[in-house]
Amino acid sequence: MRTRILTIAAGLFLLAAPLWAASDPANDDQKTLYALGLALSQSIGTFSLTEAELDMVKSGMTDGVLKRSPKVDLQTFGPKIQQLQQARLALVAEGEKKAGSAFAAKAATEKGAVKTESGIVITPIKPGTGATPKATDTVKVHYHGTLT
């Protein structure tokens, strides 16, 4: 039901979009509809659509909202939506993995950096002094963590 409401709302937004495409939203109704478009974009953002692909999505939404005859059979192509999403997510994940590897490789070349067997790069901020605990030792840790 939620998907249907979002789809209908997105279609209404897309139908009205050409009226405001050249300017910023001027009144509360336009701003609300623009915000709806932003919210819907988060739902379909995982597809990493190109502008041409987004135009095709707009076309499908327009036909659906206006109850026009569909250009494809939803029973046939509906299941392919998840396959498309998974394929696009895999591409994004591969890109992120490469970027992460490049970042780790660069970090490993910094002064004082040590790369562990598991691939973690550790760069001490201030080297400790004194005895180093062994794996069998019991230690007391004074730790204060924050999320910034």
Coordinates of C-alpha atoms in Angstrom, one line a residue:
M1 CA 0.0 0.0 0.0
R2 CA 2.8 2.4 0.9
T3 CA 4.5 1.7 -2.4
R4 CA 1.3 2.4 -4.3
I5 CA 0.9 5.7 -2.4
L6 CA 4.5 6.7 -3.1
T7 CA 4.1 5.8 -6.7
I8 CA 1.0 7.8 -7.1
A9 CA 2.5 10.8 -5.3
A10 CA 5.7 10.6 -7.4
G11 CA 3.6 10.5 -10.6
L12 CA 1.7 13.6 -9.6
F13 CA 5.0 15.3 -8.9
L14 CA 6.4 14.2 -12.2
L15 CA 3.3 15.5 -14.0
A16 CA 3.7 18.9 -12.5
A17 CA 7.5 19.0 -12.7
P18 CA 7.6 20.6 -16.2
L19 CA 5.7 23.6 -14.8
W20 CA 8.5 24.3 -12.3
A21 CA 11.5 22.8 -14.0
A22 CA 13.1 26.1 -14.9
S23 CA 12.7 27.7 -11.5
D24 CA 12.9 27.0 -7.8
P25 CA 9.8 26.1 -5.9
A26 CA 8.0 29.3 -5.1
N27 CA 5.2 28.4 -2.7
D28 CA 4.5 25.8 -0.1
D29 CA 2.7 23.4 -2.5
Q30 CA 5.6 23.5 -4.9
K31 CA 8.1 23.1 -2.1
T32 CA 6.2 20.1 -0.6
L33 CA 6.0 18.5 -4.0
Y34 CA 9.7 19.1 -4.5
A35 CA 10.4 17.5 -1.1
L36 CA 8.3 14.6 -2.2
G37 CA 10.5 14.2 -5.2
L38 CA 13.6 14.3 -3.0
A39 CA 12.1 11.6 -0.7
L40 CA 11.2 9.4 -3.6
S41 CA 14.7 9.8 -5.0
Q42 CA 16.0 8.2 -1.9
S43 CA 13.8 5.2 -2.6
I44 CA 15.2 4.7 -6.1
G45 CA 18.6 6.1 -5.5
T46 CA 20.1 2.6 -5.2
F47 CA 19.4 2.1 -8.9
S48 CA 22.1 4.7 -9.8
L49 CA 20.0 5.9 -12.8
T50 CA 21.4 7.9 -15.6
E51 CA 19.4 10.9 -16.8
A52 CA 18.0 8.9 -19.8
E53 CA 17.0 6.1 -17.5
L54 CA 15.3 8.5 -15.2
D55 CA 13.3 9.8 -18.1
M56 CA 12.1 6.3 -18.8
V57 CA 11.1 5.9 -15.1
K58 CA 9.2 9.2 -15.4
S59 CA 7.4 7.9 -18.5
G60 CA 6.3 4.8 -16.7
M61 CA 5.2 6.7 -13.7
T62 CA 3.2 9.1 -15.8
D63 CA 1.5 6.3 -17.7
G64 CA 0.7 4.5 -14.5
V65 CA -0.7 7.6 -12.6
L66 CA -2.8 8.7 -15.7
K67 CA -4.0 5.1 -16.1
R68 CA -2.7 5.0 -19.7
S69 CA -2.1 1.7 -21.4
P70 CA 1.3 0.4 -20.2
K71 CA 4.1 0.0 -22.8
V72 CA 5.4 -3.2 -21.1
D73 CA 3.8 -6.1 -19.2
L74 CA 4.4 -5.5 -15.5
Q75 CA 4.0 -9.2 -14.8
T76 CA 7.0 -9.9 -17.1
F77 CA 9.2 -7.0 -16.2
G78 CA 8.2 -6.4 -12.6
P79 CA 10.4 -9.2 -11.2
K80 CA 13.4 -7.8 -13.2
I81 CA 13.3 -4.6 -11.1
Q82 CA 15.0 -6.4 -8.1
Q83 CA 17.5 -7.9 -10.5
L84 CA 18.4 -4.5 -11.9
Q85 CA 18.7 -3.1 -8.4
Q86 CA 21.0 -5.9 -7.3
A87 CA 23.2 -5.5 -10.4
R88 CA 23.5 -1.7 -9.8
L89 CA 24.3 -2.2 -6.1
A90 CA 27.0 -4.7 -7.1
L91 CA 28.6 -2.1 -9.4
V92 CA 28.5 0.5 -6.7
A93 CA 30.0 -1.9 -4.2
E94 CA 32.8 -2.8 -6.5
G95 CA 33.6 0.9 -7.0
E96 CA 33.5 1.5 -3.3
K97 CA 35.8 -1.5 -2.7
K98 CA 38.3 -0.2 -5.2
A99 CA 38.2 3.3 -3.6
G100 CA 38.7 1.7 -0.2
S101 CA 41.7 -0.3 -1.4
A102 CA 43.2 2.8 -2.9
F103 CA 42.7 4.7 0.3
A104 CA 44.2 1.9 2.4
A105 CA 47.2 1.6 0.1
K106 CA 47.8 5.4 0.3
A107 CA 47.4 5.3 4.1
A108 CA 49.9 2.5 4.4
T109 CA 52.6 4.7 2.8
E110 CA 52.3 7.4 5.4
K111 CA 55.0 7.9 8.0
G112 CA 54.7 5.4 10.9
A113 CA 51.9 3.5 9.3
V114 CA 51.8 -0.3 9.8
K115 CA 49.6 -2.6 7.7
T116 CA 48.5 -5.8 9.5
E117 CA 48.0 -9.2 8.0
S118 CA 44.2 -8.6 7.8
G119 CA 44.8 -5.4 5.8
I120 CA 44.1 -2.9 8.5
V121 CA 46.4 0.2 8.4
I122 CA 47.3 1.5 11.8
T123 CA 49.0 4.9 12.2
P124 CA 50.0 5.6 15.8
I125 CA 49.2 9.2 16.9
K126 CA 51.4 9.1 20.0
P127 CA 53.5 6.0 20.5
G128 CA 53.1 4.4 23.9
T129 CA 55.9 3.8 26.4
G130 CA 56.4 1.0 28.8
A131 CA 55.7 -2.7 28.7
T132 CA 53.5 -4.2 25.9
P133 CA 50.8 -6.6 27.1
K134 CA 50.8 -10.2 25.7
A135 CA 47.7 -12.0 24.4
T136 CA 47.4 -13.9 27.7
D137 CA 47.6 -10.8 29.9
T138 CA 44.6 -9.1 31.6
V139 CA 44.6 -5.3 31.1
K140 CA 42.5 -2.4 32.4
V141 CA 41.6 0.1 29.8
H142 CA 40.5 3.7 30.4
Y143 CA 38.5 4.6 27.3
H144 CA 36.1 7.4 26.4
G145 CA 34.6 7.1 22.9
T146 CA 32.7 9.7 21.0
L147 CA 31.0 9.8 17.7
T148 CA 31.9 12.9 15.8

